[in-house]
Amino acid sequence: MAIHVMWFRKDLRLEDNTALTEALVSLQENDHLLCVFHLNDKQFLPEAPSHDYFFSAVAHFIKAAKKQNLTIHLLTGTLTEAFDQLFACYPEWSQLYFNFDNRGFGRKRDLYIKELVEKKGITVHSFEDHHLHQPTEVTKEDGTYYKKFTPYYKKWIQLPKPVYQKQALDFEKSVHFDDAPHFKAGTALLAKLLENRKTDFSTIVGEDYAHKQLQAFVQKRLAAYEKDRDIPSIKGTSRLSPFLSFGQISIRKVWAACQGMPSSTGKATFLKELAWRDFYHMIYFSHPEQKNYELIEKYRNMDWRKNEEELTKWQAGQTGYPIIDAAMRQLNQTGWMHNRLRMIVASFLTKDLLIDWRQGEAYFARQLIDYDAASNIGGWQWAASTGTDAVPYFRIFNPITQGKKFDKDGTFIKQFVPELAQLPLKFIHEPYLMTDEEQADLKVVLGTDYPLPIVDHNEARKRALDLYSKIEP
């Protein structure tokens, strides 16, 4: 008898899970499958929405798998300690299966474990499962990586996409070791993590919920995606990012669902967004230093302002610019932010306040329930004009005009900045234009009930242009 181990991470699903499917197929007559998930305390972020969402998803996945007669056992301690424990307890362990993470911390972890277990004589089977195309699949003719999205996309869209495989899985050979002390410790630790959650996301996680969200999107919103995706007050985007980020749905299933719908500008635009996801994955893979350093080297010595007070006000949604504040409060209250708003608040932090983009990226990493390192870092470097194919440095979003354009009636602002809900439309985007008499009539005292702008946008724009232009050749 041999034991094959399936190691789950950010692939919290049973359907169309490449490593799991291959692990099951590999089992011979007397083989057994042991499924594990490692609780790494170095990745815990107590009270952070991203932390609470992820472990809500993990707990839901374990319960859902149990209903399908598949037991997911929990490992604790360092990675080395956890896997050494497996070596000691299961000498018949011969194969390891997992879906490979090809960038950042995940890549280092996976390569480390691969080396560790291979030294023990265990055969490793890893699969790239998280994207439609992997970094080395979409390259220039000379094998180098693209730096611009448009030529990348032209090649990407022509390539055949991997097939979504919906198939019945037989978990009869999975093994259950509830009495093992090291598994009990993992169960107790997860229970503690769940008990200490600030927010319980249990009702909006899991494969079944993800499937319902996908079907609702492709059937009701996909065709109008192009025109609706920039309006934060309506449900015009897919809202699939949390499920893709933690593997609660496969990217192949999303692609297949879209292919089954009629052609439309909305469909074409959404598929291009999936290409952006692969593009940023490729950028992070080929430039692993981008989490800490600007990809455009001339910006690596930027004289970013260090202003903790302004940073804190930006984080709290207290900047005095309603669309910025509504966006940040949406993030803080829900763990998610509309994509158009992510660009606006990132531009405000890096251009209006001239605060280091890494500060914004780190805050998003903590707050976002759909955090994806490659896309988040890529997006922040795009906004700061320091990354590949980034917005030109002189393109600086005006928070007032952006609010008027994408939240014309102030519906979104009124939802997340309730102290401004009673303001007439002429003031909803520019409350600082109110006279003292108007503030008294509307019962909104600027500087008390709602802050005055922490910076004058026009002056801030000039300051940013001056700083960036000094670096330009």
Coordinates of C-alpha atoms in Angstrom, one line a residue:
M1 CA 0.0 0.0 0.0
A2 CA 1.2 3.5 -0.8
I3 CA -0.2 6.9 0.4
H4 CA -0.5 9.7 -2.1
V5 CA -0.8 13.2 -0.4
M6 CA -2.9 16.0 -1.9
W7 CA -1.8 19.4 -0.6
F8 CA -4.5 22.1 -0.9
R9 CA -3.7 25.8 -0.7
K10 CA -5.5 28.5 -2.6
D11 CA -7.5 25.9 -4.6
L12 CA -10.5 25.5 -2.3
R13 CA -12.7 23.4 -4.6
L14 CA -13.2 19.8 -5.7
E15 CA -14.5 20.5 -9.2
D16 CA -11.9 21.0 -12.0
N17 CA -9.0 20.9 -9.6
T18 CA -6.1 19.7 -11.6
A19 CA -3.9 18.4 -8.8
L20 CA -6.8 16.7 -7.1
T21 CA -8.0 15.0 -10.3
E22 CA -4.5 13.8 -11.1
A23 CA -4.0 12.5 -7.6
L24 CA -7.2 10.5 -7.7
V25 CA -6.4 9.1 -11.2
S26 CA -3.0 8.0 -9.9
L27 CA -4.3 5.7 -7.2
Q28 CA -3.7 2.0 -7.8
E29 CA -5.8 -0.8 -6.2
N30 CA -4.2 -0.6 -2.7
D31 CA -3.3 3.0 -2.6
H32 CA -4.9 5.7 -0.4
L33 CA -5.2 9.4 -0.7
L34 CA -4.4 11.7 2.2
C35 CA -5.6 15.3 1.8
V36 CA -4.0 18.1 3.8
F37 CA -4.1 21.8 4.3
H38 CA -1.4 23.7 6.2
L39 CA -2.2 26.5 8.6
N40 CA 0.8 28.8 8.5
D41 CA 0.8 31.2 11.4
K42 CA 3.2 33.5 9.6
Q43 CA 0.4 34.3 7.2
F44 CA -2.2 35.0 9.9
L45 CA -3.5 38.6 9.9
P46 CA -5.9 38.7 12.9
E47 CA -9.0 40.9 12.4
A48 CA -8.0 41.7 8.8
P49 CA -10.9 41.1 6.3
S50 CA -8.6 39.2 4.0
H51 CA -7.7 36.8 6.8
D52 CA -11.3 36.4 8.0
Y53 CA -12.6 35.7 4.5
F54 CA -9.9 33.2 3.6
F55 CA -10.4 31.1 6.7
S56 CA -14.1 31.3 6.4
A57 CA -13.6 29.8 2.9
V58 CA -11.2 27.2 4.2
A59 CA -13.7 26.1 6.9
H60 CA -16.5 26.0 4.4
F61 CA -14.4 23.9 2.0
I62 CA -13.6 21.4 4.6
K63 CA -17.3 20.9 5.5
A64 CA -18.3 20.7 1.9
A65 CA -15.6 18.1 1.2
K66 CA -16.7 16.1 4.2
K67 CA -20.2 15.9 2.7
Q68 CA -18.6 14.3 -0.4
N69 CA -16.7 11.8 1.8
L70 CA -13.4 13.6 1.5
T71 CA -11.6 14.5 4.6
I72 CA -9.2 17.5 4.6
H73 CA -6.7 17.1 7.5
L74 CA -5.1 20.3 8.9
L75 CA -1.3 20.6 9.5
T76 CA 0.2 23.1 11.9
G77 CA 3.7 24.5 12.8
T78 CA 6.3 25.5 10.2
L79 CA 6.2 23.9 6.8
T80 CA 9.2 21.9 7.7
E81 CA 7.7 20.7 11.0
A82 CA 4.4 19.9 9.3
F83 CA 5.9 17.8 6.5
D84 CA 8.4 16.1 8.9
Q85 CA 5.4 15.0 10.9
L86 CA 3.9 13.5 7.8
F87 CA 7.1 11.7 7.0
A88 CA 7.3 10.3 10.6
C89 CA 3.7 9.1 10.7
Y90 CA 3.2 7.8 7.2
P91 CA 6.4 6.0 6.0
E92 CA 4.4 4.6 3.1
W93 CA 3.9 8.1 1.7
S94 CA 5.3 8.0 -1.9
Q95 CA 3.6 10.8 -4.0
L96 CA 2.8 14.5 -3.4
Y97 CA 0.3 16.4 -5.5
F98 CA -0.4 20.1 -5.5
N99 CA -1.2 23.1 -7.7
F100 CA 2.0 25.1 -8.1
D101 CA 2.1 28.9 -7.3
N102 CA 4.5 30.5 -9.7
R103 CA 5.2 33.8 -8.1
G104 CA 6.3 35.6 -5.0
F105 CA 6.2 33.8 -1.6
G106 CA 4.2 30.9 -3.0
R107 CA 6.9 30.0 -5.5
K108 CA 9.6 30.0 -2.9
R109 CA 7.5 27.9 -0.6
D110 CA 6.6 25.4 -3.3
L111 CA 10.2 25.0 -4.5
Y112 CA 11.3 24.5 -1.0
I113 CA 8.8 21.8 -0.3
K114 CA 9.5 20.1 -3.6
E115 CA 13.2 19.9 -2.7
L116 CA 12.4 18.8 0.9
V117 CA 10.2 15.9 0.0
E118 CA 12.2 14.7 -3.0
K119 CA 15.2 14.3 -0.7
K120 CA 13.0 11.8 1.2
G121 CA 12.4 9.8 -2.0
I122 CA 8.9 11.2 -2.6
T123 CA 7.8 11.9 -6.1
V124 CA 6.3 15.4 -6.6
H125 CA 3.5 16.2 -9.1
S126 CA 2.8 19.9 -9.4
F127 CA 0.4 21.6 -11.8
E128 CA -0.1 25.2 -12.9
D129 CA -3.9 25.5 -12.4
H130 CA -4.6 29.1 -11.4
H131 CA -4.6 30.9 -14.8
L132 CA -5.7 30.3 -18.4
H133 CA -2.1 30.7 -19.6
Q134 CA 1.1 30.4 -17.6
P135 CA 3.9 33.0 -17.9
T136 CA 6.1 31.1 -20.3
E137 CA 3.2 30.3 -22.7
V138 CA 2.6 33.8 -24.0
T139 CA 6.0 35.2 -25.1
K140 CA 7.5 37.1 -28.0
E141 CA 9.0 35.2 -30.9
D142 CA 12.4 35.3 -29.3
G143 CA 11.1 33.9 -26.1
T144 CA 11.3 37.1 -24.1
Y145 CA 8.4 38.4 -22.1
Y146 CA 6.0 41.2 -23.2
K147 CA 6.1 44.5 -21.5
K148 CA 3.0 46.0 -23.2
F149 CA -0.4 44.5 -22.8
T150 CA -1.8 45.1 -26.3
P151 CA 0.7 42.8 -28.1
Y152 CA 0.4 40.3 -25.3
Y153 CA -3.3 40.2 -25.6
K154 CA -3.2 39.8 -29.4
K155 CA -1.2 36.6 -29.0
W156 CA -3.1 35.5 -25.8
I157 CA -6.6 35.7 -27.5
Q158 CA -5.4 33.5 -30.4
L159 CA -4.2 30.6 -28.2
P160 CA -6.4 27.7 -27.4
K161 CA -7.6 27.8 -23.8
P162 CA -7.5 24.8 -21.4
V163 CA -10.6 22.8 -21.1
Y164 CA -13.0 22.9 -18.2
Q165 CA -13.5 19.4 -16.9
K166 CA -16.6 18.6 -15.0
Q167 CA -16.5 15.0 -13.9
A168 CA -17.7 12.8 -11.1
L169 CA -14.9 12.2 -8.5
D170 CA -14.6 9.1 -6.5
F171 CA -13.2 9.7 -3.0
E172 CA -13.5 6.1 -1.8
K173 CA -9.7 5.8 -1.5
S174 CA -9.3 9.0 0.6
V175 CA -8.2 8.2 4.2
H176 CA -9.5 9.6 7.4
F177 CA -7.2 10.0 10.5
D178 CA -9.2 11.9 13.0
D179 CA -7.4 10.4 16.0
A180 CA -4.0 11.6 14.9
P181 CA -2.8 14.3 17.5
H182 CA -1.2 16.5 14.9
F183 CA -4.4 16.7 12.9
K184 CA -6.4 17.4 16.1
A185 CA -4.1 20.4 16.8
G186 CA -4.9 21.7 13.3
T187 CA -8.6 21.4 13.9
A188 CA -8.3 23.2 17.2
L189 CA -6.3 26.0 15.6
L190 CA -8.8 26.6 12.8
A191 CA -11.6 26.7 15.3
K192 CA -9.8 29.4 17.2
L193 CA -9.2 31.4 14.1
L194 CA -12.9 31.2 13.2
E195 CA -13.9 32.1 16.8
N196 CA -11.7 35.2 16.6
R197 CA -13.0 36.5 13.3
K198 CA -14.1 40.1 13.2
T199 CA -16.3 39.3 10.2
D200 CA -17.9 36.0 9.4
F201 CA -18.0 35.6 5.7
S202 CA -19.4 32.0 5.8
T203 CA -22.6 32.8 3.8
I204 CA -20.7 34.2 0.8
V205 CA -18.0 31.5 0.2
G206 CA -17.7 28.1 -1.4
E207 CA -18.0 26.4 -4.7
D208 CA -21.8 26.3 -4.8
Y209 CA -22.1 30.1 -4.1
A210 CA -19.3 30.8 -6.6
H211 CA -21.2 28.8 -9.2
K212 CA -24.4 30.8 -8.6
Q213 CA -22.5 34.1 -8.9
L214 CA -21.0 33.0 -12.1
Q215 CA -24.3 32.0 -13.6
A216 CA -26.0 35.2 -12.5
F217 CA -23.2 37.2 -14.1
V218 CA -23.0 35.5 -17.5
Q219 CA -26.7 35.3 -17.9
K220 CA -27.8 38.7 -16.6
R221 CA -24.8 41.1 -16.7
L222 CA -22.1 39.9 -19.2
A223 CA -23.7 41.5 -22.3
A224 CA -23.8 44.9 -20.5
Y225 CA -20.4 44.6 -18.8
E226 CA -18.7 47.1 -21.1
K227 CA -21.1 50.0 -20.2
D228 CA -21.9 49.0 -16.6
R229 CA -18.6 48.0 -15.2
D230 CA -17.5 51.5 -14.3
I231 CA -20.6 52.4 -12.3
P232 CA -20.0 51.5 -8.6
S233 CA -23.6 52.0 -7.5
I234 CA -24.9 49.1 -9.6
K235 CA -23.9 45.5 -9.8
G236 CA -22.2 45.7 -13.2
T237 CA -19.0 43.7 -12.6
S238 CA -18.6 40.0 -12.2
R239 CA -17.9 39.9 -8.5
L240 CA -15.9 36.7 -9.2
S241 CA -12.6 37.9 -8.0
P242 CA -12.8 36.5 -4.4
F243 CA -13.6 33.0 -5.8
L244 CA -10.8 33.1 -8.3
S245 CA -8.3 34.5 -5.8
F246 CA -8.7 31.5 -3.5
G247 CA -9.6 28.9 -6.1
Q248 CA -13.2 28.4 -5.1
I249 CA -14.0 28.3 -8.8
S250 CA -11.7 27.4 -11.7
I251 CA -10.7 30.0 -14.2
R252 CA -11.5 27.4 -16.9
K253 CA -15.1 27.2 -15.7
V254 CA -15.4 31.0 -16.0
W255 CA -14.0 31.0 -19.5
A256 CA -16.3 28.1 -20.6
A257 CA -19.3 29.8 -19.1
C258 CA -18.6 32.9 -21.2
Q259 CA -18.0 30.9 -24.4
G260 CA -21.6 29.6 -24.0
M261 CA -23.0 33.1 -24.3
P262 CA -23.7 35.2 -27.5
S263 CA -21.0 37.6 -28.8
S264 CA -21.2 41.1 -27.3
T265 CA -19.0 44.0 -26.5
G266 CA -19.5 43.1 -22.8
K267 CA -18.3 39.6 -23.3
A268 CA -15.2 40.8 -25.3
T269 CA -14.3 43.3 -22.6
F270 CA -14.7 40.8 -19.8
L271 CA -12.5 38.2 -21.6
K272 CA -9.9 41.0 -22.0
E273 CA -10.0 41.4 -18.2
L274 CA -9.1 37.7 -17.9
A275 CA -6.1 38.4 -20.2
W276 CA -5.0 41.3 -17.9
R277 CA -5.1 38.8 -15.0
D278 CA -2.7 36.5 -16.9
F279 CA -0.6 39.5 -18.0
Y280 CA 0.0 40.6 -14.5
H281 CA 0.8 37.1 -13.5
M282 CA 3.4 36.9 -16.2
I283 CA 4.9 40.3 -15.1
Y284 CA 5.2 39.1 -11.4
F285 CA 6.7 35.8 -12.5
S286 CA 9.3 37.5 -14.7
H287 CA 9.9 40.4 -12.3
P288 CA 9.7 38.9 -8.8
E289 CA 11.3 42.1 -7.4
Q290 CA 8.3 44.2 -8.3
K291 CA 6.7 43.8 -4.9
N292 CA 9.4 45.9 -3.4
Y293 CA 10.8 47.9 -6.3
E294 CA 9.5 50.0 -9.1
L295 CA 9.8 48.2 -12.5
I296 CA 10.8 51.4 -14.2
E297 CA 14.2 51.9 -12.6
K298 CA 14.4 55.6 -12.8
Y299 CA 11.6 55.9 -10.3
R300 CA 13.3 53.8 -7.7
N301 CA 14.6 56.8 -5.9
M302 CA 11.3 58.7 -5.9
D303 CA 11.1 61.3 -3.1
W304 CA 7.8 60.0 -1.7
R305 CA 6.2 62.0 1.1
K306 CA 6.0 60.5 4.5
N307 CA 2.8 61.8 6.0
E308 CA 1.2 59.3 8.4
E309 CA -1.7 61.7 9.2
E310 CA -2.7 61.9 5.5
L311 CA -2.2 58.2 5.0
T312 CA -4.4 57.4 8.0
K313 CA -7.2 59.7 6.6
W314 CA -7.0 58.0 3.2
Q315 CA -7.3 54.6 4.8
A316 CA -10.2 55.7 6.9
G317 CA -12.1 57.5 4.1
Q318 CA -11.7 60.9 5.7
T319 CA -10.0 62.8 2.8
G320 CA -12.8 65.3 2.2
Y321 CA -13.3 64.0 -1.4
P322 CA -16.6 62.1 -1.3
I323 CA -15.8 59.5 -4.1
I324 CA -12.5 58.7 -2.4
D325 CA -14.0 58.4 1.0
A326 CA -16.9 56.3 -0.2
A327 CA -14.5 53.9 -1.9
M328 CA -12.3 53.5 1.1
R329 CA -15.3 52.9 3.4
Q330 CA -16.6 50.3 1.0
L331 CA -13.3 48.6 1.3
N332 CA -13.2 48.8 5.1
Q333 CA -16.8 47.7 5.5
T334 CA -17.0 44.9 3.0
G335 CA -13.4 43.9 2.2
W336 CA -14.0 44.6 -1.5
M337 CA -13.8 47.7 -3.7
H338 CA -15.1 48.4 -7.2
N339 CA -12.3 48.2 -9.8
R340 CA -12.9 51.8 -11.2
L341 CA -12.6 53.1 -7.6
R342 CA -9.4 51.1 -7.0
M343 CA -7.8 53.2 -9.8
I344 CA -9.2 56.5 -8.5
V345 CA -8.0 56.0 -4.8
A346 CA -4.6 54.7 -6.0
S347 CA -4.1 57.7 -8.1
F348 CA -5.1 60.0 -5.2
L349 CA -2.7 58.3 -2.8
T350 CA 0.3 58.3 -5.2
K351 CA -0.3 61.5 -7.2
D352 CA -2.3 63.9 -5.0
L353 CA -0.7 62.8 -1.7
L354 CA 2.6 61.6 -3.2
I355 CA 2.6 58.7 -0.7
D356 CA 4.6 55.6 -1.6
W357 CA 2.5 53.1 -3.6
R358 CA 3.8 50.3 -1.4
Q359 CA 1.8 51.8 1.5
G360 CA -1.4 51.5 -0.5
E361 CA -0.6 48.0 -1.8
A362 CA 0.1 46.8 1.7
Y363 CA -3.2 48.3 3.0
F364 CA -5.1 46.6 0.1
A365 CA -3.3 43.3 0.8
R366 CA -4.7 43.4 4.4
Q367 CA -8.2 44.5 3.5
L368 CA -9.1 42.9 0.2
I369 CA -11.0 39.6 0.3
D370 CA -10.0 39.1 -3.3
Y371 CA -6.3 39.9 -2.8
D372 CA -4.1 38.7 -5.6
A373 CA -0.5 39.8 -5.3
A374 CA 0.2 40.0 -9.0
S375 CA -2.9 42.0 -9.9
N376 CA -2.7 44.2 -6.9
I377 CA 1.0 45.0 -7.2
G378 CA 0.5 45.5 -11.0
G379 CA -2.4 47.8 -10.4
W380 CA -0.6 49.9 -7.9
Q381 CA 2.5 50.3 -10.1
W382 CA 0.1 51.2 -13.0
A383 CA -1.5 54.0 -10.9
A384 CA 1.9 55.3 -9.7
S385 CA 3.3 55.2 -13.3
T386 CA 6.2 53.1 -12.1
G387 CA 5.3 49.7 -13.6
T388 CA 5.1 48.1 -17.0
D389 CA 2.6 49.5 -19.4
A390 CA 1.6 52.0 -16.7
V391 CA -0.5 55.1 -17.0
P392 CA 1.6 58.1 -18.1
Y393 CA 2.9 60.1 -15.1
F394 CA 1.0 63.2 -16.2
R395 CA -2.4 61.4 -16.1
I396 CA -3.7 62.2 -12.7
F397 CA -7.3 61.5 -11.9
N398 CA -9.3 64.4 -10.7
P399 CA -11.4 63.0 -7.8
I400 CA -14.2 65.5 -8.4
T401 CA -14.7 64.8 -12.1
Q402 CA -14.3 61.1 -11.6
G403 CA -17.1 61.2 -9.0
K404 CA -19.3 63.2 -11.3
K405 CA -18.6 60.9 -14.2
F406 CA -19.0 57.5 -12.5
D407 CA -21.4 58.3 -9.7
K408 CA -23.4 61.0 -11.4
D409 CA -26.3 61.1 -9.0
G410 CA -24.2 60.5 -5.9
T411 CA -25.9 57.2 -5.2
F412 CA -22.8 55.3 -4.2
I413 CA -21.5 58.2 -2.2
K414 CA -24.7 58.5 -0.2
Q415 CA -24.6 54.8 0.5
F416 CA -21.1 54.8 2.1
V417 CA -20.8 58.4 3.3
P418 CA -24.2 58.8 5.0
E419 CA -23.3 62.1 6.6
L420 CA -23.7 63.6 3.1
A421 CA -26.9 61.7 2.1
Q422 CA -29.1 64.7 2.6
L423 CA -27.0 67.0 0.4
P424 CA -28.5 68.2 -2.9
L425 CA -26.7 67.0 -6.1
K426 CA -24.9 70.3 -6.6
F427 CA -22.9 69.7 -3.4
I428 CA -22.6 65.9 -3.2
H429 CA -19.3 65.8 -5.1
E430 CA -18.1 69.2 -3.8
P431 CA -19.4 69.7 -0.2
Y432 CA -16.7 72.3 0.4
L433 CA -18.6 74.7 -1.9
M434 CA -21.4 75.1 0.7
T435 CA -21.6 78.4 2.5
D436 CA -22.0 78.5 6.3
E437 CA -25.7 79.2 5.9
E438 CA -26.1 76.2 3.6
Q439 CA -24.2 74.0 6.0
A440 CA -26.5 75.1 8.8
D441 CA -29.6 74.5 6.7
L442 CA -28.4 71.0 5.6
K443 CA -27.1 70.2 9.1
V444 CA -23.6 69.3 7.8
V445 CA -20.8 71.2 9.4
L446 CA -17.6 70.8 7.3
G447 CA -14.6 70.0 9.5
T448 CA -16.9 68.5 12.1
D449 CA -19.4 66.2 10.4
Y450 CA -17.4 65.8 7.3
P451 CA -13.8 66.8 6.7
L452 CA -12.6 69.5 4.5
P453 CA -10.3 68.3 1.6
I454 CA -6.9 67.3 3.1
V455 CA -5.2 68.6 -0.1
D456 CA -6.2 71.0 -2.9
H457 CA -6.3 68.8 -6.0
N458 CA -5.1 71.4 -8.4
E459 CA -2.1 72.3 -6.3
A460 CA -1.4 68.6 -5.6
R461 CA -1.4 67.9 -9.3
K462 CA 1.2 70.6 -10.0
R463 CA 3.3 69.2 -7.2
A464 CA 3.1 65.7 -8.6
L465 CA 3.9 66.9 -12.1
D466 CA 6.9 68.8 -10.8
L467 CA 8.3 65.8 -9.0
Y468 CA 7.8 63.3 -11.8
S469 CA 9.0 65.7 -14.5
K470 CA 12.3 66.1 -12.7
I471 CA 12.9 62.4 -13.2
E472 CA 11.9 62.3 -16.8
P473 CA 14.7 62.5 -19.4

